[in-house]
Amino acid sequence: MNNDQISSKDSEVETNSDVESNSEVESNSEVEYNSEMETNAEAESNNETINNDREENQTENENDVSTSEGNMESHNFVSPEPAVNSFSENNVSKEKSGEIIMKRGRLLISLFCIVLATSIITSAVSFSIWDFYGAKKDDNSNSSITSSELISQVSNNTKTDVMKISDINKKVGPSVVFIGTQLTSSDIFGQQQAREGAGSGIVMTKDGFIMTNNHVIDGAKKITVKLSDGKTYDATVVGADAKTDLAVLKVNADNLTQAVFGDSSKMQVGDLAIAIGNPLGTLDGTLTVGVISALNRTVTIDNTTMTLIQTDAAVNPGNSGGALVNQYGEVIGIVNAKTSAVGIEGLGYAIPINEAKAIVNDLTKNGYVTGRIKMGISTKDITSDLSSYYNLPVGIYIVTVEKGSAADKAGIKEKDVIIGVDGKDVLTSEALSKIKDSHKVGDSVKLLINRNGKETVVTLIFQQDVPVKS
């Protein structure tokens, strides 16, 4: 039984008890009314008896008067007797009228009392009912407000209207754009040559903010965005982050078709997955269909480990930065990679939209990801083989130190070898990176380093990583 049913049952019980209460009141009122009527009937019976007795007395008096009429004429006694009889009749009539008035008065008073009592009880019951339903109404009102708020926040996550693939394409297609880049590179003779790149992007806002992959625009001298209707715009980089492979662009345009973003945490293996993008840089607006093949897949790309959504929807070069869409027409991922090798098919990957949102918002607002810490060093791991060859301890070899960085301020120098952190052996760059990621800006660690065969301890205070604008 749900809450609404429970509330309904409560209402029924309350209403029934109200009816029973009113019935008792009416029943009591009738009893009182009938008792009053019986009392009045007895009074009338008594009055009739008294009047009959008085009429008999009056008759006897008249007879007495008639018998002695002749003897009493000279003394004028005839007039007084009729006056006395007339007074008695008036008296009786007035008493009878008074009895009737009193009877009617008592009846009216009884009726008034019954109406008043019924009114008071009805008002009390009505107030009780109003109070009960008023409280219910208030509760429901608060619940509906919370529910409305709850529905507004997660409306994209609670839909049950699965869309046709053709309708999904009509909905999402206009929100996916082509991104063209112009880059320069050096040939084997050291001469600069221009080359072009291509990728995809997703419209975030109507006023021209677009998300894509960092690797799509990294190093580009010029970026062009083409909408699904063929209009083209020059784009500027608002912010980019190599670690998460995300970037935000801005074009001077209004009334763009912004994408609807879903909740990637709701996805399950086997759910419909649709990739929309620009494969090969020439096939704009291509849609491919598959399923969610795996979730939380750990993939290492260019020495960066990422947790991604895996899909078998066809993904090709040029799809990077495009949309991975669910069955409701909501973007739940940003396509960024595929596994390519002879005999390997159907291994595409996308960045979960839930993880991308915070990064993209930070890039849009600040141009970089805030709260991320930086040591300011480049490193190379010294394995046991390299240790024997170069006569260096196994550990993390410092290749470069950025001027003014946390490492520079701590006194770390090039050719130092880090061999421990906070009293524990740390011998690889990966292990050092995990320790760094577990700290926040302002935290400090003690590094054990080997410098020219001698060990020393330095204290490093983590600084915020603020990229230098080029």
Short mmCIF file of C-alpha atoms in Angstrom, two decimals:
data_model
loop_
_atom_site.label_atom_id
_atom_site.label_comp_id
_atom_site.label_asym_id
_atom_site.label_seq_id
_atom_site.Cartn_x
_atom_site.Cartn_y
_atom_site.Cartn_z
CA MET A 1 0.00 0.00 0.00
CA ASN A 2 1.48 3.34 -0.98
CA ASN A 3 1.33 6.59 0.96
CA ASP A 4 -1.53 7.93 -1.17
CA GLN A 5 -3.59 4.83 -0.41
CA ILE A 6 -2.79 5.09 3.26
CA SER A 7 -3.81 8.75 3.25
CA SER A 8 -7.02 7.79 1.43
CA LYS A 9 -7.79 5.10 3.99
CA ASP A 10 -7.12 7.54 6.82
CA SER A 11 -9.50 9.98 5.23
CA GLU A 12 -12.19 7.33 4.95
CA VAL A 13 -11.83 6.37 8.60
CA GLU A 14 -11.93 10.00 9.68
CA THR A 15 -14.99 10.69 7.54
CA ASN A 16 -16.83 7.63 8.82
CA SER A 17 -16.16 8.61 12.42
CA ASP A 18 -17.48 12.07 11.65
CA VAL A 19 -20.70 10.60 10.26
CA GLU A 20 -21.17 8.43 13.33
CA SER A 21 -20.64 11.45 15.56
CA ASN A 22 -23.26 13.47 13.69
CA SER A 23 -25.70 10.55 13.81
CA GLU A 24 -25.34 10.40 17.58
CA VAL A 25 -25.97 14.13 17.82
CA GLU A 26 -29.08 13.86 15.65
CA SER A 27 -30.30 10.86 17.65
CA ASN A 28 -29.82 12.72 20.94
CA SER A 29 -31.55 15.77 19.50
CA GLU A 30 -34.57 13.69 18.49
CA VAL A 31 -34.83 12.18 21.93
CA GLU A 32 -34.77 15.61 23.53
CA TYR A 33 -37.29 16.94 21.05
CA ASN A 34 -39.72 14.02 21.60
CA SER A 35 -39.45 14.37 25.39
CA GLU A 36 -40.35 18.05 25.09
CA MET A 37 -43.37 17.22 22.97
CA GLU A 38 -44.58 14.65 25.47
CA THR A 39 -44.33 17.19 28.33
CA ASN A 40 -46.40 19.70 26.37
CA ALA A 41 -49.06 17.08 25.66
CA GLU A 42 -49.40 16.34 29.36
CA ALA A 43 -49.69 20.06 30.09
CA GLU A 44 -52.50 20.39 27.54
CA SER A 45 -54.35 17.45 29.10
CA ASN A 46 -54.10 19.03 32.56
CA ASN A 47 -55.28 22.38 31.21
CA GLU A 48 -58.35 20.78 29.64
CA THR A 49 -59.25 19.11 32.96
CA ILE A 50 -58.88 22.43 34.83
CA ASN A 51 -61.02 24.23 32.26
CA ASN A 52 -63.77 21.59 32.48
CA ASP A 53 -63.83 21.94 36.26
CA ARG A 54 -64.05 25.70 35.93
CA GLU A 55 -66.91 25.46 33.40
CA GLU A 56 -68.88 23.18 35.76
CA ASN A 57 -68.33 25.65 38.63
CA GLN A 58 -69.38 28.46 36.37
CA THR A 59 -72.62 26.62 35.49
CA GLU A 60 -73.40 26.00 39.14
CA ASN A 61 -72.80 29.68 39.92
CA GLU A 62 -75.13 30.75 37.12
CA ASN A 63 -77.81 28.46 38.45
CA ASP A 64 -77.33 29.92 41.90
CA VAL A 65 -77.59 33.40 40.47
CA SER A 66 -80.74 32.51 38.53
CA THR A 67 -82.39 31.05 41.63
CA SER A 68 -81.82 34.11 43.76
CA GLU A 69 -82.17 36.68 40.98
CA GLY A 70 -85.51 38.10 42.10
CA ASN A 71 -84.45 38.68 45.70
CA MET A 72 -81.22 40.36 44.74
CA GLU A 73 -82.35 42.78 42.04
CA SER A 74 -83.01 45.70 44.48
CA HIS A 75 -79.54 45.43 45.82
CA ASN A 76 -78.00 45.37 42.33
CA PHE A 77 -76.14 42.12 43.01
CA VAL A 78 -76.79 40.79 39.44
CA SER A 79 -73.97 42.86 37.83
CA PRO A 80 -71.15 41.89 40.16
CA GLU A 81 -71.55 38.15 39.58
CA PRO A 82 -71.30 38.29 35.81
CA ALA A 83 -68.29 40.57 36.30
CA VAL A 84 -66.70 37.97 38.51
CA ASN A 85 -67.52 35.26 35.96
CA SER A 86 -66.23 37.44 33.13
CA PHE A 87 -63.02 38.04 35.05
CA SER A 88 -62.63 34.28 35.65
CA GLU A 89 -63.15 33.52 31.95
CA ASN A 90 -60.60 36.15 30.97
CA ASN A 91 -58.30 34.75 33.57
CA VAL A 92 -58.70 31.27 32.21
CA SER A 93 -58.29 32.50 28.64
CA LYS A 94 -55.15 34.41 29.59
CA GLU A 95 -53.81 31.41 31.48
CA LYS A 96 -54.55 29.19 28.48
CA SER A 97 -52.89 31.68 26.15
CA GLY A 98 -49.97 31.88 28.55
CA GLU A 99 -49.70 28.12 28.61
CA ILE A 100 -49.68 28.04 24.78
CA ILE A 101 -47.12 30.81 24.60
CA MET A 102 -44.97 29.08 27.22
CA LYS A 103 -45.35 25.78 25.35
CA ARG A 104 -44.37 27.41 22.09
CA GLY A 105 -41.56 29.25 23.82
CA ARG A 106 -40.20 26.05 25.28
CA LEU A 107 -40.54 24.43 21.88
CA LEU A 108 -38.68 27.30 20.21
CA ILE A 109 -36.02 27.27 22.92
CA SER A 110 -35.64 23.51 22.48
CA LEU A 111 -35.35 23.92 18.72
CA PHE A 112 -32.86 26.76 19.15
CA CYS A 113 -30.79 24.65 21.56
CA ILE A 114 -30.84 21.73 19.15
CA VAL A 115 -29.81 23.94 16.22
CA LEU A 116 -27.13 25.61 18.33
CA ALA A 117 -25.77 22.30 19.60
CA THR A 118 -25.81 20.83 16.09
CA SER A 119 -24.10 23.94 14.75
CA ILE A 120 -21.39 23.80 17.41
CA ILE A 121 -20.77 20.09 16.90
CA THR A 122 -20.83 20.46 13.11
CA SER A 123 -18.39 23.37 13.35
CA ALA A 124 -16.11 21.37 15.60
CA VAL A 125 -16.28 18.36 13.29
CA SER A 126 -15.80 20.60 10.25
CA PHE A 127 -12.81 22.24 11.88
CA SER A 128 -11.41 18.83 12.73
CA ILE A 129 -11.92 17.65 9.17
CA TRP A 130 -10.47 20.90 7.79
CA ASP A 131 -7.54 20.60 10.15
CA PHE A 132 -6.98 17.00 9.13
CA TYR A 133 -7.21 17.67 5.42
CA GLY A 134 -5.46 20.99 5.84
CA ALA A 135 -2.51 19.20 7.41
CA LYS A 136 -2.64 16.60 4.67
CA LYS A 137 -2.79 19.33 2.07
CA ASP A 138 0.21 21.08 3.60
CA ASP A 139 2.12 17.81 3.72
CA ASN A 140 1.21 17.04 0.14
CA SER A 141 2.06 20.57 -0.88
CA ASN A 142 5.51 20.32 0.66
CA SER A 143 5.93 16.88 -0.82
CA SER A 144 4.95 18.09 -4.27
CA ILE A 145 7.35 21.01 -4.01
CA THR A 146 10.14 18.66 -2.99
CA SER A 147 9.03 16.23 -5.65
CA SER A 148 8.91 19.01 -8.25
CA GLU A 149 12.33 20.14 -7.25
CA LEU A 150 13.42 16.50 -7.22
CA ILE A 151 11.97 15.99 -10.74
CA SER A 152 13.57 19.29 -12.03
CA GLN A 153 17.02 18.16 -10.88
CA VAL A 154 16.93 14.64 -12.23
CA SER A 155 14.38 14.89 -15.02
CA ASN A 156 16.91 13.55 -17.48
CA ASN A 157 17.46 10.50 -15.28
CA THR A 158 13.86 9.43 -14.67
CA LYS A 159 12.46 9.37 -18.20
CA THR A 160 10.87 6.18 -19.45
CA ASP A 161 10.01 7.30 -23.00
CA VAL A 162 12.59 5.45 -25.06
CA MET A 163 13.09 7.27 -28.36
CA LYS A 164 13.44 5.88 -31.84
CA ILE A 165 16.95 6.10 -33.21
CA SER A 166 15.81 8.41 -36.00
CA ASP A 167 14.25 10.75 -33.43
CA ILE A 168 17.44 10.66 -31.36
CA ASN A 169 19.40 11.74 -34.42
CA LYS A 170 17.00 14.64 -35.03
CA LYS A 171 17.32 15.71 -31.40
CA VAL A 172 21.07 15.34 -30.86
CA GLY A 173 22.47 15.72 -34.38
CA PRO A 174 22.24 19.55 -34.44
CA SER A 175 24.18 19.68 -31.14
CA VAL A 176 27.22 17.85 -32.57
CA VAL A 177 29.64 20.01 -34.56
CA PHE A 178 32.63 19.50 -36.84
CA ILE A 179 35.95 20.90 -35.56
CA GLY A 180 38.75 21.61 -38.01
CA THR A 181 42.28 22.52 -36.92
CA GLN A 182 45.37 23.90 -38.58
CA LEU A 183 48.72 22.93 -37.08
CA THR A 184 52.37 23.33 -38.01
CA SER A 185 55.04 20.66 -37.78
CA SER A 186 58.65 20.27 -38.81
CA ASP A 187 59.76 17.86 -41.49
CA ILE A 188 63.01 15.87 -41.44
CA PHE A 189 64.85 18.88 -42.80
CA GLY A 190 63.55 21.16 -40.03
CA GLN A 191 61.21 23.07 -42.31
CA GLN A 192 57.77 24.12 -40.99
CA GLN A 193 54.84 22.51 -42.72
CA ALA A 194 51.15 23.15 -42.26
CA ARG A 195 48.81 20.25 -41.68
CA GLU A 196 45.16 19.89 -40.85
CA GLY A 197 43.29 17.91 -38.24
CA ALA A 198 39.63 17.20 -37.60
CA GLY A 199 37.41 16.12 -34.77
CA SER A 200 33.99 16.65 -33.25
CA GLY A 201 32.45 18.75 -30.50
CA ILE A 202 29.25 19.07 -28.46
CA VAL A 203 27.30 22.32 -28.03
CA MET A 204 27.05 23.05 -24.28
CA THR A 205 25.19 26.36 -24.36
CA LYS A 206 23.10 28.34 -26.81
CA ASP A 207 25.60 31.21 -26.75
CA GLY A 208 28.48 29.23 -28.22
CA PHE A 209 30.36 27.20 -25.59
CA ILE A 210 31.47 23.86 -27.05
CA MET A 211 33.20 20.90 -25.40
CA THR A 212 35.64 18.59 -27.14
CA ASN A 213 38.80 16.57 -26.47
CA ASN A 214 42.08 18.25 -25.61
CA HIS A 215 43.93 16.13 -28.16
CA VAL A 216 41.62 17.43 -30.93
CA ILE A 217 42.77 21.06 -30.50
CA ASP A 218 46.18 20.61 -28.82
CA GLY A 219 48.79 22.68 -30.64
CA ALA A 220 46.33 24.14 -33.15
CA LYS A 221 47.12 27.55 -34.59
CA LYS A 222 43.60 27.99 -35.90
CA ILE A 223 40.31 26.27 -34.98
CA THR A 224 37.13 26.29 -37.07
CA VAL A 225 33.71 25.05 -36.00
CA LYS A 226 31.06 24.01 -38.52
CA LEU A 227 27.47 23.50 -37.41
CA SER A 228 25.09 20.87 -38.75
CA ASP A 229 23.43 23.53 -40.92
CA GLY A 230 26.76 24.29 -42.62
CA LYS A 231 27.52 27.62 -40.89
CA THR A 232 31.17 28.04 -39.88
CA TYR A 233 32.78 30.07 -37.10
CA ASP A 234 36.29 30.72 -35.86
CA ALA A 235 36.76 29.33 -32.34
CA THR A 236 38.97 30.28 -29.42
CA VAL A 237 40.20 27.99 -26.64
CA VAL A 238 38.61 28.88 -23.30
CA GLY A 239 40.45 26.16 -21.39
CA ALA A 240 42.05 22.76 -21.92
CA ASP A 241 43.21 19.92 -19.69
CA ALA A 242 45.55 17.20 -20.95
CA LYS A 243 45.04 14.97 -17.90
CA THR A 244 41.32 14.47 -18.55
CA ASP A 245 41.58 15.06 -22.32
CA LEU A 246 38.89 17.75 -22.21
CA ALA A 247 38.73 21.24 -23.68
CA VAL A 248 36.20 24.07 -24.04
CA LEU A 249 35.89 26.30 -27.11
CA LYS A 250 33.88 29.47 -27.71
CA VAL A 251 32.34 30.70 -30.95
CA ASN A 252 30.55 33.98 -31.58
CA ALA A 253 27.06 32.61 -32.17
CA ASP A 254 23.60 32.66 -30.61
CA ASN A 255 20.60 30.32 -30.52
CA LEU A 256 22.66 27.19 -31.01
CA THR A 257 21.04 23.83 -30.29
CA GLN A 258 22.50 22.81 -26.97
CA ALA A 259 22.71 19.16 -26.03
CA VAL A 260 20.73 17.53 -23.25
CA PHE A 261 23.07 15.82 -20.78
CA GLY A 262 22.08 12.68 -18.91
CA ASP A 263 23.44 10.76 -15.94
CA SER A 264 26.22 8.36 -16.90
CA SER A 265 26.01 6.63 -13.50
CA LYS A 266 22.61 5.24 -14.53
CA MET A 267 24.01 3.41 -17.53
CA GLN A 268 24.12 -0.39 -17.50
CA VAL A 269 25.98 -2.87 -19.65
CA GLY A 270 23.73 -3.74 -22.58
CA ASP A 271 22.02 -0.33 -22.77
CA LEU A 272 21.70 1.28 -26.18
CA ALA A 273 24.70 3.43 -27.15
CA ILE A 274 24.72 5.77 -30.13
CA ALA A 275 27.84 7.58 -31.34
CA ILE A 276 27.37 10.78 -33.36
CA GLY A 277 30.37 12.57 -34.85
CA ASN A 278 32.50 13.29 -37.91
CA PRO A 279 34.62 10.22 -38.68
CA LEU A 280 37.63 10.74 -40.96
CA GLY A 281 36.98 14.46 -40.84
CA THR A 282 34.80 14.27 -43.95
CA LEU A 283 31.69 12.31 -42.95
CA ASP A 284 29.86 14.98 -40.95
CA GLY A 285 26.95 13.92 -38.76
CA THR A 286 27.56 10.18 -38.92
CA LEU A 287 25.51 8.04 -36.50
CA THR A 288 26.53 4.54 -35.45
CA VAL A 289 24.65 2.22 -33.12
CA GLY A 290 25.83 -0.26 -30.49
CA VAL A 291 25.53 -0.99 -26.80
CA ILE A 292 27.36 -0.20 -23.60
CA SER A 293 29.96 -2.98 -23.59
CA ALA A 294 31.56 -2.19 -20.20
CA LEU A 295 31.64 0.46 -17.51
CA ASN A 296 34.60 1.84 -15.53
CA ARG A 297 37.09 0.43 -18.00
CA THR A 298 40.66 1.45 -17.09
CA VAL A 299 42.52 2.57 -20.20
CA THR A 300 45.99 4.14 -20.49
CA ILE A 301 46.40 6.70 -23.28
CA ASP A 302 49.68 8.58 -23.76
CA ASN A 303 50.87 7.57 -20.28
CA THR A 304 47.63 8.88 -18.76
CA THR A 305 45.29 6.37 -17.11
CA MET A 306 41.59 7.08 -17.49
CA THR A 307 38.35 5.37 -16.43
CA LEU A 308 36.05 5.20 -19.46
CA ILE A 309 32.82 3.79 -20.89
CA GLN A 310 33.41 1.04 -23.44
CA THR A 311 31.09 0.65 -26.45
CA ASP A 312 30.92 -1.38 -29.62
CA ALA A 313 29.33 1.49 -31.57
CA ALA A 314 31.68 2.17 -34.47
CA VAL A 315 34.23 4.85 -33.55
CA ASN A 316 36.86 6.18 -35.95
CA PRO A 317 39.39 9.02 -36.15
CA GLY A 318 37.33 12.21 -36.28
CA ASN A 319 34.75 10.92 -33.79
CA SER A 320 36.89 12.25 -30.94
CA GLY A 321 35.01 14.94 -29.02
CA GLY A 322 31.65 13.72 -30.34
CA ALA A 323 28.65 12.45 -28.41
CA LEU A 324 27.84 9.06 -26.95
CA VAL A 325 24.06 9.10 -26.47
CA ASN A 326 21.60 6.91 -24.55
CA GLN A 327 18.13 5.70 -25.56
CA TYR A 328 16.53 8.92 -24.30
CA GLY A 329 18.54 11.24 -26.53
CA GLU A 330 20.82 12.37 -23.68
CA VAL A 331 24.58 12.75 -23.95
CA ILE A 332 26.18 10.38 -21.44
CA GLY A 333 29.75 10.42 -22.74
CA ILE A 334 32.35 12.23 -24.88
CA VAL A 335 33.97 9.87 -27.37
CA ASN A 336 37.76 10.05 -27.07
CA ALA A 337 39.50 6.85 -28.14
CA LYS A 338 39.42 3.45 -29.80
CA THR A 339 41.66 0.42 -29.80
CA SER A 340 43.17 0.01 -33.26
CA ALA A 341 44.98 -3.08 -34.42
CA VAL A 342 44.68 -5.74 -37.07
CA GLY A 343 41.84 -8.08 -36.15
CA ILE A 344 40.43 -5.79 -33.43
CA GLU A 345 36.98 -4.26 -33.91
CA GLY A 346 34.31 -2.72 -31.73
CA LEU A 347 36.47 -1.26 -28.97
CA GLY A 348 35.51 2.38 -28.60
CA TYR A 349 35.72 4.52 -25.46
CA ALA A 350 34.07 7.63 -24.06
CA ILE A 351 34.61 9.88 -21.05
CA PRO A 352 31.60 9.58 -18.67
CA ILE A 353 29.64 12.84 -18.71
CA ASN A 354 29.38 12.89 -14.89
CA GLU A 355 33.17 13.08 -14.62
CA ALA A 356 33.43 15.58 -17.46
CA LYS A 357 30.90 18.09 -16.09
CA ALA A 358 33.00 19.38 -13.18
CA ILE A 359 36.11 19.64 -15.35
CA VAL A 360 34.30 21.41 -18.16
CA ASN A 361 32.64 23.85 -15.75
CA ASP A 362 36.03 24.65 -14.22
CA LEU A 363 37.57 25.17 -17.65
CA THR A 364 34.70 27.44 -18.68
CA LYS A 365 34.94 29.56 -15.53
CA ASN A 366 38.69 29.65 -14.87
CA GLY A 367 40.42 28.38 -18.00
CA TYR A 368 42.03 25.55 -16.04
CA VAL A 369 41.14 22.90 -13.46
CA THR A 370 41.37 24.45 -10.00
CA GLY A 371 42.62 22.62 -6.90
CA ARG A 372 45.04 20.48 -8.85
CA ILE A 373 48.54 20.42 -7.40
CA LYS A 374 51.89 20.49 -9.15
CA MET A 375 55.45 19.60 -8.14
CA GLY A 376 57.17 21.20 -11.13
CA ILE A 377 59.48 18.35 -12.20
CA SER A 378 59.90 16.00 -15.14
CA THR A 379 61.16 12.52 -14.28
CA LYS A 380 62.45 9.20 -15.54
CA ASP A 381 62.38 5.92 -13.64
CA ILE A 382 65.71 4.25 -12.87
CA THR A 383 65.15 0.51 -13.03
CA SER A 384 67.55 -2.09 -11.67
CA ASP A 385 69.08 -2.51 -15.14
CA LEU A 386 69.58 1.24 -15.60
CA SER A 387 70.89 1.46 -12.05
CA SER A 388 73.70 -0.96 -12.83
CA TYR A 389 74.49 0.68 -16.15
CA TYR A 390 74.56 4.31 -14.92
CA ASN A 391 75.68 3.60 -11.38
CA LEU A 392 72.61 5.32 -9.95
CA PRO A 393 70.25 4.17 -7.20
CA VAL A 394 66.90 2.67 -8.18
CA GLY A 395 64.37 5.48 -7.95
CA ILE A 396 62.91 8.56 -9.68
CA TYR A 397 65.50 10.52 -11.64
CA ILE A 398 64.88 14.30 -11.89
CA VAL A 399 65.29 15.41 -15.50
CA THR A 400 64.15 19.04 -15.20
CA VAL A 401 62.98 21.41 -12.44
CA GLU A 402 60.57 24.24 -13.30
CA LYS A 403 61.74 27.59 -12.02
CA GLY A 404 59.61 28.91 -9.16
CA SER A 405 57.80 25.59 -8.74
CA ALA A 406 57.21 23.68 -5.49
CA ALA A 407 60.22 21.45 -6.27
CA ASP A 408 62.43 24.45 -6.97
CA LYS A 409 61.42 26.07 -3.68
CA ALA A 410 62.11 22.80 -1.84
CA GLY A 411 65.69 22.77 -3.17
CA ILE A 412 65.35 19.81 -5.54
CA LYS A 413 67.88 19.87 -8.37
CA GLU A 414 68.32 18.19 -11.73
CA LYS A 415 70.01 14.74 -11.56
CA ASP A 416 68.67 14.16 -8.03
CA VAL A 417 67.04 10.75 -7.45
CA ILE A 418 63.93 10.50 -5.25
CA ILE A 419 63.95 7.22 -3.31
CA GLY A 420 61.36 7.80 -0.56
CA VAL A 421 58.39 9.90 0.58
CA ASP A 422 57.38 10.41 4.22
CA GLY A 423 59.53 7.52 5.45
CA LYS A 424 58.39 5.00 2.83
CA ASP A 425 60.22 3.71 -0.25
CA VAL A 426 58.86 5.30 -3.42
CA LEU A 427 60.78 4.21 -6.50
CA THR A 428 58.53 4.94 -9.53
CA SER A 429 56.98 8.03 -11.07
CA GLU A 430 53.56 6.33 -10.99
CA ALA A 431 53.82 5.78 -7.24
CA LEU A 432 54.92 9.39 -6.73
CA SER A 433 52.02 10.64 -8.86
CA LYS A 434 49.51 8.71 -6.74
CA ILE A 435 50.94 10.24 -3.58
CA LYS A 436 50.69 13.70 -5.14
CA ASP A 437 47.07 13.13 -6.17
CA SER A 438 46.18 12.15 -2.61
CA HIS A 439 47.16 15.60 -1.33
CA LYS A 440 45.75 19.08 -1.77
CA VAL A 441 47.18 22.55 -2.21
CA GLY A 442 49.21 23.56 0.85
CA ASP A 443 49.98 20.01 2.03
CA SER A 444 53.63 19.12 2.60
CA VAL A 445 55.68 15.93 2.22
CA LYS A 446 59.25 14.96 3.11
CA LEU A 447 61.25 13.61 0.19
CA LEU A 448 64.31 11.41 0.63
CA ILE A 449 66.68 12.10 -2.26
CA ASN A 450 70.05 10.79 -3.36
CA ARG A 451 72.38 13.52 -4.63
CA ASN A 452 75.79 12.46 -5.86
CA GLY A 453 75.69 9.33 -3.70
CA LYS A 454 74.59 11.14 -0.52
CA GLU A 455 71.08 11.02 0.95
CA THR A 456 69.26 14.11 2.16
CA VAL A 457 65.70 15.03 3.16
CA VAL A 458 63.83 18.05 1.76
CA THR A 459 60.34 19.36 2.53
CA LEU A 460 58.07 20.09 -0.43
CA ILE A 461 54.87 22.15 -0.11
CA PHE A 462 52.37 21.47 -2.89
CA GLN A 463 51.30 24.45 -5.00
CA GLN A 464 48.26 24.86 -7.24
CA ASP A 465 48.87 24.01 -10.85
CA VAL A 466 48.10 27.18 -12.81
CA PRO A 467 48.93 26.70 -16.49
CA VAL A 468 50.98 29.43 -18.10
CA LYS A 469 49.04 31.05 -20.95
CA SER A 470 50.93 30.92 -24.22
#
